Short mmCIF file of C-alpha atoms and ligand atoms in Angstrom, two decimals:
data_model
loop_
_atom_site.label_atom_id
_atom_site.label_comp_id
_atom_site.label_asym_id
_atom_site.label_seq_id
_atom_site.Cartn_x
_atom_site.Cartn_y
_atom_site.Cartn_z
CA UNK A 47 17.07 -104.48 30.71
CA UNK A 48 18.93 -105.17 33.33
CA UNK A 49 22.08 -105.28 31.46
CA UNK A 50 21.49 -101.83 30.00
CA UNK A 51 21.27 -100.25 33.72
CA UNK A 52 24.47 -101.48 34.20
CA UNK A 53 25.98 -100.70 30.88
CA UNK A 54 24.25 -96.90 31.11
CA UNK A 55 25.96 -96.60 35.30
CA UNK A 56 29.44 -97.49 33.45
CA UNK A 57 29.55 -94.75 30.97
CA UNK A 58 28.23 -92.45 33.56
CA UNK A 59 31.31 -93.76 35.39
CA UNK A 60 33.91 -93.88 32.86
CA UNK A 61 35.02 -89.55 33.42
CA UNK A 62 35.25 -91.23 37.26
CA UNK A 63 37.74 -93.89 35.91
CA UNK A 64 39.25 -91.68 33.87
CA UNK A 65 40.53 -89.42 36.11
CA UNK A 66 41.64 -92.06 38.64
CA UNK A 67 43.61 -93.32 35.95
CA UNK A 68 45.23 -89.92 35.36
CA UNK A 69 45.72 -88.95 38.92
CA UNK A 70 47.62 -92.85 39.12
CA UNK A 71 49.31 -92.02 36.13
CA UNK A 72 50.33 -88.65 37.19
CA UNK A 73 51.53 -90.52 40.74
CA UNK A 74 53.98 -93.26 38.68
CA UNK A 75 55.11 -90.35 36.63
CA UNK A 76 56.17 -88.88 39.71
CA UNK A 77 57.96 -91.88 41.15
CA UNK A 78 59.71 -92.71 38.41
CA UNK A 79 61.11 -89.61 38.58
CA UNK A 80 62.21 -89.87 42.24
CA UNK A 81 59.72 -87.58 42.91
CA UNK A 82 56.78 -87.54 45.62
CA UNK A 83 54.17 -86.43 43.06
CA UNK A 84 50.85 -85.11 43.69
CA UNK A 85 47.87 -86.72 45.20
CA UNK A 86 45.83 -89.59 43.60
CA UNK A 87 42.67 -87.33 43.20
CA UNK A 88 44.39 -84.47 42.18
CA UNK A 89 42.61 -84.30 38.55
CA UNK A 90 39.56 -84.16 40.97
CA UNK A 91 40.71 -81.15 42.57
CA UNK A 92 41.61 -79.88 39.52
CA UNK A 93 38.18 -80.39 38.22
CA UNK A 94 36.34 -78.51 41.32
CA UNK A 95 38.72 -75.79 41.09
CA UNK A 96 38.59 -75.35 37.41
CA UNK A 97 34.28 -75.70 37.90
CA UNK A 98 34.49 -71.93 40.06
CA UNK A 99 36.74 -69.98 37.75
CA UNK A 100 34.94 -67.24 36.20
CA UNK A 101 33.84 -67.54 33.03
CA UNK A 102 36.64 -66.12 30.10
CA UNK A 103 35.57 -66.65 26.56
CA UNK A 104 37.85 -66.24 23.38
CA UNK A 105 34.16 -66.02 21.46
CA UNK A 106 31.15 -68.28 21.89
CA UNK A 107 31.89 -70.65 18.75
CA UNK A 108 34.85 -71.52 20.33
CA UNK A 109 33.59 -72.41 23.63
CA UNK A 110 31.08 -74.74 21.90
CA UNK A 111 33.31 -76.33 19.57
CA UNK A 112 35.02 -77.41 23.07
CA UNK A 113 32.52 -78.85 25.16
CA UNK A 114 31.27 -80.46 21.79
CA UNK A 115 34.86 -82.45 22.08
CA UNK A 116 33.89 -83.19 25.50
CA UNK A 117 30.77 -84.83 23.97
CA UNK A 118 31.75 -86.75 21.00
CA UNK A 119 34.19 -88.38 23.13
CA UNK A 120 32.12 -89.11 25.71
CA UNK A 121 29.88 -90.86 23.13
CA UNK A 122 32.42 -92.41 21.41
CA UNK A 123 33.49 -94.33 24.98
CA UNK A 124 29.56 -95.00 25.39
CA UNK A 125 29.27 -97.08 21.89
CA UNK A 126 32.45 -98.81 23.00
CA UNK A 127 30.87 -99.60 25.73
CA UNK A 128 27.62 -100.43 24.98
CA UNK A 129 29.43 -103.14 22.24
CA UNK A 130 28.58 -100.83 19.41
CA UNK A 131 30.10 -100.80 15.79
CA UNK A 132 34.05 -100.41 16.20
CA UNK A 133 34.03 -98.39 12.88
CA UNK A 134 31.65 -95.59 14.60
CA UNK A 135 33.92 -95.65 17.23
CA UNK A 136 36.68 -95.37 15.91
CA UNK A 137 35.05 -92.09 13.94
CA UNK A 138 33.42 -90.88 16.40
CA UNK A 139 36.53 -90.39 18.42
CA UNK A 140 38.08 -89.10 15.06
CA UNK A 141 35.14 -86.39 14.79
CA UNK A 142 36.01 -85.38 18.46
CA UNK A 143 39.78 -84.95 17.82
CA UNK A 144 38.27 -83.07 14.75
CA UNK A 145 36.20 -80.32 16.76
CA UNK A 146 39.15 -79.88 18.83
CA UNK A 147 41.00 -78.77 15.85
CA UNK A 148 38.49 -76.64 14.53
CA UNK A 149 38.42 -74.77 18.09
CA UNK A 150 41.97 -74.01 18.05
CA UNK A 151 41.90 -72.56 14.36
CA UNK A 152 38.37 -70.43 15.25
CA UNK A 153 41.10 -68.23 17.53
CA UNK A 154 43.22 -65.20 16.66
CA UNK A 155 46.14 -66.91 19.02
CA UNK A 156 49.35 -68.13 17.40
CA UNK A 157 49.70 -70.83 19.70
CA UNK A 158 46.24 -71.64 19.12
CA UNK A 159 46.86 -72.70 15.16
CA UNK A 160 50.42 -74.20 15.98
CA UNK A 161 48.66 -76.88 19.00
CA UNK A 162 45.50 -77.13 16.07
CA UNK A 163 48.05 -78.06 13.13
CA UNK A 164 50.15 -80.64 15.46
CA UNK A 165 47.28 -82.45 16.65
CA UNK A 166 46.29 -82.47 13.34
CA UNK A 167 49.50 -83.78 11.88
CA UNK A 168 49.17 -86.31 14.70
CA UNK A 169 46.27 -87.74 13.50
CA UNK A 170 47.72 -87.98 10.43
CA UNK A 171 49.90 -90.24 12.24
CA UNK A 172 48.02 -92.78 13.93
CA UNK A 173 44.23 -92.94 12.29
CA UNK A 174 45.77 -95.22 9.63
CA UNK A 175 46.65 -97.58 11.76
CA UNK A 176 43.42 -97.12 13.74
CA UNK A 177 41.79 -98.20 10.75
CA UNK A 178 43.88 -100.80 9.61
CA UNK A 179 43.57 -102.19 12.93
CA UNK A 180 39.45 -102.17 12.75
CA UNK A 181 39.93 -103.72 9.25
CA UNK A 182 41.83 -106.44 10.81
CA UNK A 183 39.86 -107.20 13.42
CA UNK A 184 36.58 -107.56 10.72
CA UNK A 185 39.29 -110.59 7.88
CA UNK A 186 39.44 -111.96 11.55
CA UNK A 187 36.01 -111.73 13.15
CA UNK A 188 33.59 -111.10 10.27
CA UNK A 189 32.21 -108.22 12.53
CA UNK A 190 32.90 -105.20 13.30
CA UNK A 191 30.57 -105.54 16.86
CA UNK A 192 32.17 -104.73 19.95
CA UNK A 193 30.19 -107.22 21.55
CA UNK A 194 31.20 -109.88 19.35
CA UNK A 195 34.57 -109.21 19.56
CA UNK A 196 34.48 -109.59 23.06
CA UNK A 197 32.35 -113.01 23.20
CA UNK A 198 35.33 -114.67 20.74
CA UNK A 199 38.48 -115.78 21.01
CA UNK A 200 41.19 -113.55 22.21
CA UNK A 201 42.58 -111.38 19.06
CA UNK A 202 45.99 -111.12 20.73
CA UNK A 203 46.97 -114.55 19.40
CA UNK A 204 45.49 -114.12 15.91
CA UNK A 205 46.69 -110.64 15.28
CA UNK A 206 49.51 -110.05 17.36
CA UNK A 207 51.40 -107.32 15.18
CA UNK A 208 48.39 -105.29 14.84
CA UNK A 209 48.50 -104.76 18.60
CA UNK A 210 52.35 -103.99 18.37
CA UNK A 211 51.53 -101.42 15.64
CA UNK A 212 49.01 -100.31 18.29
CA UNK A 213 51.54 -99.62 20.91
CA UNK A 214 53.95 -98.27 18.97
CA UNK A 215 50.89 -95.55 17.77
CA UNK A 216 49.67 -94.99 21.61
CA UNK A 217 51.85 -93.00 22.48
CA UNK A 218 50.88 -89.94 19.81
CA UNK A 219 47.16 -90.61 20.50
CA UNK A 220 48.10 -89.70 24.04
CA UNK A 221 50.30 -87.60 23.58
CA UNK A 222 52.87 -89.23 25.08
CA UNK A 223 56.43 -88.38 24.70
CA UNK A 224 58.77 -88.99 22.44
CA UNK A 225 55.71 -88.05 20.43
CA UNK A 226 54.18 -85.05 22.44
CA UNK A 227 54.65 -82.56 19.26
CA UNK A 228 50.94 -81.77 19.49
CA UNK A 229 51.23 -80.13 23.10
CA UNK A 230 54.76 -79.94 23.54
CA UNK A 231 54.90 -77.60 26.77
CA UNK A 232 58.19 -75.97 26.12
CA UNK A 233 57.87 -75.02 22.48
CA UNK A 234 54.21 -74.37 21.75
CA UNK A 235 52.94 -73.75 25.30
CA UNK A 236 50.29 -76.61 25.61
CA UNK A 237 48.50 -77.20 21.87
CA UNK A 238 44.96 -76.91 20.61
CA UNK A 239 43.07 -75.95 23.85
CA UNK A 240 45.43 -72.94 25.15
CA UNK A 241 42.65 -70.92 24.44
CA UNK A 242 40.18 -72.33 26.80
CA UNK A 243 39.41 -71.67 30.41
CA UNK A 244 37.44 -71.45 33.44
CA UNK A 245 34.79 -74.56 32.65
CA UNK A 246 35.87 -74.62 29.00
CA UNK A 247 39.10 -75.82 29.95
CA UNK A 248 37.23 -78.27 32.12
CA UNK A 249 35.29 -79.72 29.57
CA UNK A 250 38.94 -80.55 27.36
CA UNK A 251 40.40 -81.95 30.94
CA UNK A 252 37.78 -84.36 31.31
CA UNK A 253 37.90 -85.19 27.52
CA UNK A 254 41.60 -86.11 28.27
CA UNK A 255 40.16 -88.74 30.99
CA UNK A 256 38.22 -90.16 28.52
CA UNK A 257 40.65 -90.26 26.03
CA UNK A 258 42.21 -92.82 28.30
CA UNK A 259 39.31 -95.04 29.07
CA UNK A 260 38.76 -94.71 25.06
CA UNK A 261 42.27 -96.25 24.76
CA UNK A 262 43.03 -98.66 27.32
CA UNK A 263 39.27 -100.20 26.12
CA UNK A 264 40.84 -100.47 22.87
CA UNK A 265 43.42 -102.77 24.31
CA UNK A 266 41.54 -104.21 26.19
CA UNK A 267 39.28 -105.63 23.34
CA UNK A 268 42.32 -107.58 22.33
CA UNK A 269 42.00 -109.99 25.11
CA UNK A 270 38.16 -111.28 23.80
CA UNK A 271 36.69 -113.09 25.76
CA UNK A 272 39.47 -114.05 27.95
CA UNK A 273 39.38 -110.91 30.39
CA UNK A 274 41.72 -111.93 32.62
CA UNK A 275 44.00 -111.58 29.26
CA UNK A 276 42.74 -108.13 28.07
CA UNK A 277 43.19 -106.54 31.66
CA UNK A 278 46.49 -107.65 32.29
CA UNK A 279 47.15 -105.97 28.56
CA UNK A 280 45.68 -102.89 29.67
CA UNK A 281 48.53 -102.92 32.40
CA UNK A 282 51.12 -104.17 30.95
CA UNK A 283 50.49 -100.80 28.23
CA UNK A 284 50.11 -98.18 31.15
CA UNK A 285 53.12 -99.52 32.21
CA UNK A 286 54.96 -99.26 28.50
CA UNK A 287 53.77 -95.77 28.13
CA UNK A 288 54.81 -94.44 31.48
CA UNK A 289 58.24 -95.99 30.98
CA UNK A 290 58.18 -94.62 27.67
CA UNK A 291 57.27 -91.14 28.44
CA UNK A 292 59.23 -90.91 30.84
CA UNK A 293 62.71 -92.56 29.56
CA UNK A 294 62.24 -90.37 25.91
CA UNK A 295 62.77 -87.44 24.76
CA UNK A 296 60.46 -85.75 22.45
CA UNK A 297 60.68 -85.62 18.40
CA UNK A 298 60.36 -84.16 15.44
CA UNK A 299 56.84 -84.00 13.71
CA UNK A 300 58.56 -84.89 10.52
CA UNK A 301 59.98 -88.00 12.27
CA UNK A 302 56.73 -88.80 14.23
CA UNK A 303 55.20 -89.39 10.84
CA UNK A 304 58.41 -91.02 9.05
CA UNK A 305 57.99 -93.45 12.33
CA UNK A 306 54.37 -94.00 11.76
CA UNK A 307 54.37 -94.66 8.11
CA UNK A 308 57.58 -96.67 7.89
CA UNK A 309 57.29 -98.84 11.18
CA UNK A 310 54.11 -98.80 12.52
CA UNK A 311 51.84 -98.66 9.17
CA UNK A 312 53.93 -101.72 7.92
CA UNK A 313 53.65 -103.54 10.68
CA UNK A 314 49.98 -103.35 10.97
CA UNK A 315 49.63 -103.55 7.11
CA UNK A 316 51.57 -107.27 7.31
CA UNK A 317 49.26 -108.45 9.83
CA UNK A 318 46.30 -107.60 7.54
CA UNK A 319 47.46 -109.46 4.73
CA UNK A 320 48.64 -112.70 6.75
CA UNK A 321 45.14 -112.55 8.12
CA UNK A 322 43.43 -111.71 4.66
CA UNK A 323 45.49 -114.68 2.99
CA UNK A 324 45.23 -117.05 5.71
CA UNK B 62 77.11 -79.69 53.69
CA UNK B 63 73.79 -77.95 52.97
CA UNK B 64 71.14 -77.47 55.20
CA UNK B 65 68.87 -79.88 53.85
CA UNK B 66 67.89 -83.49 54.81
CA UNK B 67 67.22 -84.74 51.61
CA UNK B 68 70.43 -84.25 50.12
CA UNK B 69 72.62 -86.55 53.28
CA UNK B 70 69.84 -89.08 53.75
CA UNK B 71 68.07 -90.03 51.08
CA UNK B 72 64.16 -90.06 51.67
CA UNK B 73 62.97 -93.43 52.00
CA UNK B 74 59.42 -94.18 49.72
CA UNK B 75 56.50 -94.55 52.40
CA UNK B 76 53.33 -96.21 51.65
CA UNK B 77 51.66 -93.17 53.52
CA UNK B 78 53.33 -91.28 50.86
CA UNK B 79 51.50 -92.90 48.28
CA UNK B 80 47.89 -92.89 49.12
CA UNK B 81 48.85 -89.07 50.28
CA UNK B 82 45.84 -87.51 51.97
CA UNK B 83 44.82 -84.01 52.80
CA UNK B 84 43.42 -82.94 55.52
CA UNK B 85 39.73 -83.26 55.68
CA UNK B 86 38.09 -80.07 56.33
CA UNK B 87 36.20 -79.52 59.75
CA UNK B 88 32.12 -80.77 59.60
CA UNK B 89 30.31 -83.45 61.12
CA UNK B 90 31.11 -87.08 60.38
CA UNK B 91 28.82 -90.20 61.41
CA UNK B 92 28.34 -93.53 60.81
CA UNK B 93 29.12 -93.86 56.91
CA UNK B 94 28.82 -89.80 56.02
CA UNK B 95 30.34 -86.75 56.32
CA UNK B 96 29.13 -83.46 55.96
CA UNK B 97 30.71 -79.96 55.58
CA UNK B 98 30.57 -76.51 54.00
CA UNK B 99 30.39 -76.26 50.21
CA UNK B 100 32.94 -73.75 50.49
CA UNK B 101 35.47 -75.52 52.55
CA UNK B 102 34.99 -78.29 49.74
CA UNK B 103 35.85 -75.83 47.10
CA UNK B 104 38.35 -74.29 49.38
CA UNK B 105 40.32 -77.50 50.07
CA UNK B 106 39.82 -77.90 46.08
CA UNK B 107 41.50 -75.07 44.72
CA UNK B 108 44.02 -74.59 47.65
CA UNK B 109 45.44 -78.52 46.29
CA UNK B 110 45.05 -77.46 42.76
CA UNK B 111 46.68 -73.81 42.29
CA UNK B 112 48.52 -74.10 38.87
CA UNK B 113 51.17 -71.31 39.06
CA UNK B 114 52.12 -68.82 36.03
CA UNK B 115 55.43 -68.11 36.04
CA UNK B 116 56.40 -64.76 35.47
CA UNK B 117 60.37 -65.02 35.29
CA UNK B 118 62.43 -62.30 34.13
CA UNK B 119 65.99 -62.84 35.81
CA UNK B 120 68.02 -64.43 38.51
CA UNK B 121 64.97 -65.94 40.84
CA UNK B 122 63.66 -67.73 37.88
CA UNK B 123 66.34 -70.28 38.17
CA UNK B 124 65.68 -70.87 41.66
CA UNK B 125 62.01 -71.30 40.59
CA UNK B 126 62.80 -73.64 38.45
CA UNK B 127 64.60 -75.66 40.67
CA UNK B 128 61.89 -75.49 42.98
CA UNK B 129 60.10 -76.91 40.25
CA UNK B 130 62.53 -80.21 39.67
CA UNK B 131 62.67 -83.15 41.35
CA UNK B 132 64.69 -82.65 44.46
CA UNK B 133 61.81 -79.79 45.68
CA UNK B 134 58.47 -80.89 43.68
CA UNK B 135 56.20 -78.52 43.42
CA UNK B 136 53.84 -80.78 42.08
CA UNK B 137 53.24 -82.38 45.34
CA UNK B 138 51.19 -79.02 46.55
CA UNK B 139 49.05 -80.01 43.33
CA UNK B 140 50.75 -76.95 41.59
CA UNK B 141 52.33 -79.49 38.59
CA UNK B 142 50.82 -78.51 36.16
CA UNK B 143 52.60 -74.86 35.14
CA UNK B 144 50.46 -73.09 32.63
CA UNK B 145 51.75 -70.61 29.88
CA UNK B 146 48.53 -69.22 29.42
CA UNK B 147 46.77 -66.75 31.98
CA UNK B 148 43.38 -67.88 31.33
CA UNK B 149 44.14 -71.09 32.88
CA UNK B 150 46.18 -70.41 35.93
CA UNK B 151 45.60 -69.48 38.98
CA UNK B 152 48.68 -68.07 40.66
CA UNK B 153 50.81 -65.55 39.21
CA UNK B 154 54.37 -65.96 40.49
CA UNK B 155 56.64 -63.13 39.80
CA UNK B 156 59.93 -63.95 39.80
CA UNK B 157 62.74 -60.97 39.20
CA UNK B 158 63.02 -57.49 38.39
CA UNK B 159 60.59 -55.83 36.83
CA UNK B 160 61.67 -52.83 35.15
CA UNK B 161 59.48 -49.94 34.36
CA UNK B 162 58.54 -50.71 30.99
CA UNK B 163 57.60 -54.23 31.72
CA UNK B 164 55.17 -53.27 34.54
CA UNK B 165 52.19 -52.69 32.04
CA UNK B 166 52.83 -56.16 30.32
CA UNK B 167 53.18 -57.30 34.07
CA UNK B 168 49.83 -55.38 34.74
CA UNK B 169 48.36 -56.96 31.38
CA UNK B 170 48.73 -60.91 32.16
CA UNK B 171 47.88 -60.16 35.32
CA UNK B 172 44.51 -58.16 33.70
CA UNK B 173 44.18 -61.64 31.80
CA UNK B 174 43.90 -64.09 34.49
CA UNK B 175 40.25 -65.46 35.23
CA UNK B 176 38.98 -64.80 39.01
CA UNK B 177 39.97 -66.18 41.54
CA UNK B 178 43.73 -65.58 41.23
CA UNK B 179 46.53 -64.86 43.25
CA UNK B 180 49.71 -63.18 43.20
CA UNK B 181 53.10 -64.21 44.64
CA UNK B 182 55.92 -62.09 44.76
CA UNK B 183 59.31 -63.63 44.83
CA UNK B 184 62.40 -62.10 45.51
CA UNK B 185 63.80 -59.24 46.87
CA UNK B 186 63.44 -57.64 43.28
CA UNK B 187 59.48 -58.28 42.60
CA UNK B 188 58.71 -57.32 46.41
CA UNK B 189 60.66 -53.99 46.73
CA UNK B 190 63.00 -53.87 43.50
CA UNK B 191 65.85 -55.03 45.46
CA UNK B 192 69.52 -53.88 44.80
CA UNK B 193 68.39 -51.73 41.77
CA UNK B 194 67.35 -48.68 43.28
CA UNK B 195 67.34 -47.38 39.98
CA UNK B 196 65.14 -44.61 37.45
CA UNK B 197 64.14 -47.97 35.18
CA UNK B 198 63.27 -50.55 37.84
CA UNK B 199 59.78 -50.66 39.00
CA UNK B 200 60.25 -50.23 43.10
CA UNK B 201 57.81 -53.25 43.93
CA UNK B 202 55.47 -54.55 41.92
CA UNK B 203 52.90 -53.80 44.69
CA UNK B 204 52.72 -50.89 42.61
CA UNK B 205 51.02 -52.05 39.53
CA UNK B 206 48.99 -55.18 40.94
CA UNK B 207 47.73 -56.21 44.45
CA UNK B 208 50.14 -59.34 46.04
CA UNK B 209 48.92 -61.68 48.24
CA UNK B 210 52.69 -63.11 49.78
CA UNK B 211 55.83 -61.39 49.47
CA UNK B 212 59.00 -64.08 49.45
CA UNK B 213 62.23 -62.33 51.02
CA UNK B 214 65.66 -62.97 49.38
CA UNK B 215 68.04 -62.20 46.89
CA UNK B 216 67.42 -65.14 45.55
CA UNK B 217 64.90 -66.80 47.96
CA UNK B 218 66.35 -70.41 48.83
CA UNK B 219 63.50 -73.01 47.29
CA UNK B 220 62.23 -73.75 50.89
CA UNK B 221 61.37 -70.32 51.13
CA UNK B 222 59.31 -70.23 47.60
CA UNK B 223 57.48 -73.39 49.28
CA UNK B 224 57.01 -71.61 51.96
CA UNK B 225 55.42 -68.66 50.70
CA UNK B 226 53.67 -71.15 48.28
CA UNK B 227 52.28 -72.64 51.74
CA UNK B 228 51.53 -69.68 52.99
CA UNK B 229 49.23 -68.76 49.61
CA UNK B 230 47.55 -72.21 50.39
CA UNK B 231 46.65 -71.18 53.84
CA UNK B 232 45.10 -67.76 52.37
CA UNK B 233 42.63 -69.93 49.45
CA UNK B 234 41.65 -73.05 51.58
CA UNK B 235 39.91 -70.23 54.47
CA UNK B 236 39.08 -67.67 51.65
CA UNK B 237 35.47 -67.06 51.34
CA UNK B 238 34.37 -68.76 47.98
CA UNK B 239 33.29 -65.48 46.22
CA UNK B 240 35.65 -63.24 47.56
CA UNK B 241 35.90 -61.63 43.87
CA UNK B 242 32.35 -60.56 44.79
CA UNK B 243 33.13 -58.53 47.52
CA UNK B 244 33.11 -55.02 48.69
CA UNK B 245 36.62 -55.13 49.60
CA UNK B 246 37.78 -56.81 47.10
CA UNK B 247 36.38 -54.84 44.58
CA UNK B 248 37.51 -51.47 46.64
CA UNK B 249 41.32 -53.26 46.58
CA UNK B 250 41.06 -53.94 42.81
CA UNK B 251 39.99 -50.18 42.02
CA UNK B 252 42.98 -48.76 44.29
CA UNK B 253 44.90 -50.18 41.46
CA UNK B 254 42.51 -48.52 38.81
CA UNK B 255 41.29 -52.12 37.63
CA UNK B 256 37.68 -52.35 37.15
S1 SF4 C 478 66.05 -60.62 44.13
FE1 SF4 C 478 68.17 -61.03 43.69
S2 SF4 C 478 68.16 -63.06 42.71
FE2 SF4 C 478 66.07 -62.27 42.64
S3 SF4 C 478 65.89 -61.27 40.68
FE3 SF4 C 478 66.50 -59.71 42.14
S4 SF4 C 478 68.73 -59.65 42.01
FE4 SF4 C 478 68.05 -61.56 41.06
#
């Protein structure tokens, strides 16, 4: 019972976390760009501010489809966190991506169906190696509970190239540069959710928080039981996508996907047969 | 050598830097709490949060956009985060000469915006239209929308975008929290024929 209090207060939590980890983020950005960089709670600010806006709607459908996002990801982090079935997880999080899509097609805008098609292309990109990944884990666990996976042995020593074909798909789940296509600022002024605003807007900036807690618990399942392990992964990778954002430039789609089928697919595809044959 | 500090000695990282606080706003504080006005709280909110549009059509723009870089960093007002879409921002900054035919598209994103926004008017151009006292350039763009702070300059110098940036902080953080409900405001909005 007790257990579940606890487990219920961290989900409640995790849009907290989230945007501390943002607002960090946003802060080593800034430095590593010689750069004094904005405050630490800044997405908080960002979040009041964005909570008094008056309310603009494109149409109502579209507004929905949003904060739906919003809530499929925020139940997506709650099975993760509650140990759930990785596979759920893993769709859940795919059906949130999903909704987002849908609400930038359900607009007249341009911009709207060029973010919409990018993220989707992006997904293209890295869900197969999402997959692979939770298809590894079961040849190595016979599970596909979170819970379990945590209680066993670290995975980072059984399947170590499934967490390098991890890293090298981060950054696009992220959208991270050098694979920012799906809200590259400059060319298709800011992707899928252009369209929203005033608390609608809100509901897609705290789905980005998320997005991170979603991901950095993904790593951090890698460490097992060993947490010591799985935190220091989770920093060493907010440290290897900061550099790499920051130190790249962005890509092609066409060579996003070239990268994630030639390199990263492979990579995670060997690991799954060593560990199916072994 | 230019008038900045930056550029001769270069700015040593602080850990106050880091942890970067803002000023709390006034209310009573005891023994583990602290109490104020909601609308100093929102205040202090959007005044460290004011994500600019920019609306650059010539020379200014470039000095915006330095503004923007690293040396001058924006981003450390909270305004990082330059939106491309009206609906989202909350600070129109026009930057350059607005001619004649571009004051109804001016007029239009500015139409766009969601409540509460602001308007910043940079350069000599956007404030009074400058050196082109001309049939196509719009003489101020004071004509078309109401602006909150006029920058001087042909082009202003960054520190002075900052400081009229500053000066649009001071204006939110003491700004009444429904100011787009009031009389006045509403009476200021229809003396430029905007419902
Ligand atoms: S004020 Fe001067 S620098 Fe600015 S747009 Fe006009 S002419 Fe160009």
């Amino acid at each position: 019972m007790q257990s579940i209090i606890i487990l219920s207060i961290l989900v409640l939590l995790a849009p907290l976390v989230g945007g501390l980890v943002y607002g960090i983020e946003r802060k080593v950005k800034a430095r590593m760009q010689n750069r004094m960089g904005p405050n630490i709670l800044q997405p908080f600010y960002d979040f009041f501010k964005l909570a008094d806006k008056r309310l603009v709607m494109v149409h109502s459908t579209h507004a929905f489809l949003g904060v739906m996002h919003f809530i499929s990801i925020w139940v997506a982090v709650a099975v993760l966190i509650f140990g759930g079935d990785l596979i759920l997880v893993i769709f859940l999080h795919l059906l949130s991506t999903a909704l987002l899509i849908m609400g930038g097609f359900s607009t007249r805008s341009i911009f709207s169906h060029l973010g919409a098609n990018r993220t989707a292309i992006s997904i293209l990109a890295y869900e197969p190696v999402l997959i692979i990944m939770a298809v590894s884990i079961y040849a190595v666990n016979g599970s596909f509970q979170i819970s379990s996976i945590i209680g066993s042995e670290p995975l980072l020593y059984k399947m170590p190239l499934t967490f390098i074909a991890l890293l090298l798909i981060l950054p696009i789940k992220l959208k991270k540069s050098p694979f920012d296509v799906a809200e590259a600022h400059q060319e298709i002024a800011g992707g899928a959710e252009i369209e929203y605003s005033g608390i609608f807007f809100e509901a897609i900036y705290t789905a980005k928080w998320l997005d991170y807690i979603f991901v950095y618990a993904l790593v951090f399942l890698f460490g097992g039981s060993n947490y010591l392990l799985g935190a220091g992964l989770v920093v060493g990778t907010f440290i290897y996508l900061n550099a790499l954002d920051n130190s790249s430039a962005r890509v092609d789609y066409r060579q996003m996907l070239k990268f994630s089928y030639f390199v990263a697919l492979p990579v995670a595809f060997i690991n799954l047969l060593i560990t199916l044959f072994n | 050598m230019r008038p900045v500090r930056f550029n001769i000695n270069a700015k040593k990282a602080n850990i106050q830097d880091a942890v970067a606080t803002v000023q709390a706003p006034p209310g009573f504080s005891g023994e583990g709490f602290f109490t104020t006005k909601m609308s100093d709280v929102v205040g202090l909110a959007r005044k460290n949060s004011m994500w600019p549009l920019p609306f650059a059509t010539s020379c200014c723009g470039i000095e915006f956009m330095a503004t923007m870089a690293s040396h001058y960093d924006l981003s450390r007002f909270g305004a990082e985060r330059v939106g491309f879409s009206p609906r989202q921002c909350d600070l129109l900054m026009v930057m350059g000469t607005i001619s004649k035919k571009m004051g109804p598209v001016l007029r239009q994103v500015y139409l766009q915006m969601a409540e509460p926004r602001w308007v910043l008017s940079v350069g000599a151009c956007a404030s009074s239209g400058g050196i082109f006292d001309t049939y196509s350039v719009l003489q101020g763009i004071d004509q078309v929308i109401p602006v909150d702070v006029y920058v001087p300059g042909c082009p202003p110098r960054p520190e002075a975008i900052i400081d009229g940036f500053m000066r649009i902080q001071d204006l939110v953080g003491q700004e009444s929290i429904r100011r787009r409900n009031s009389e006045q405001y509403k009476a200021l909005l229809n003396s430029y024929g905007i419902e």
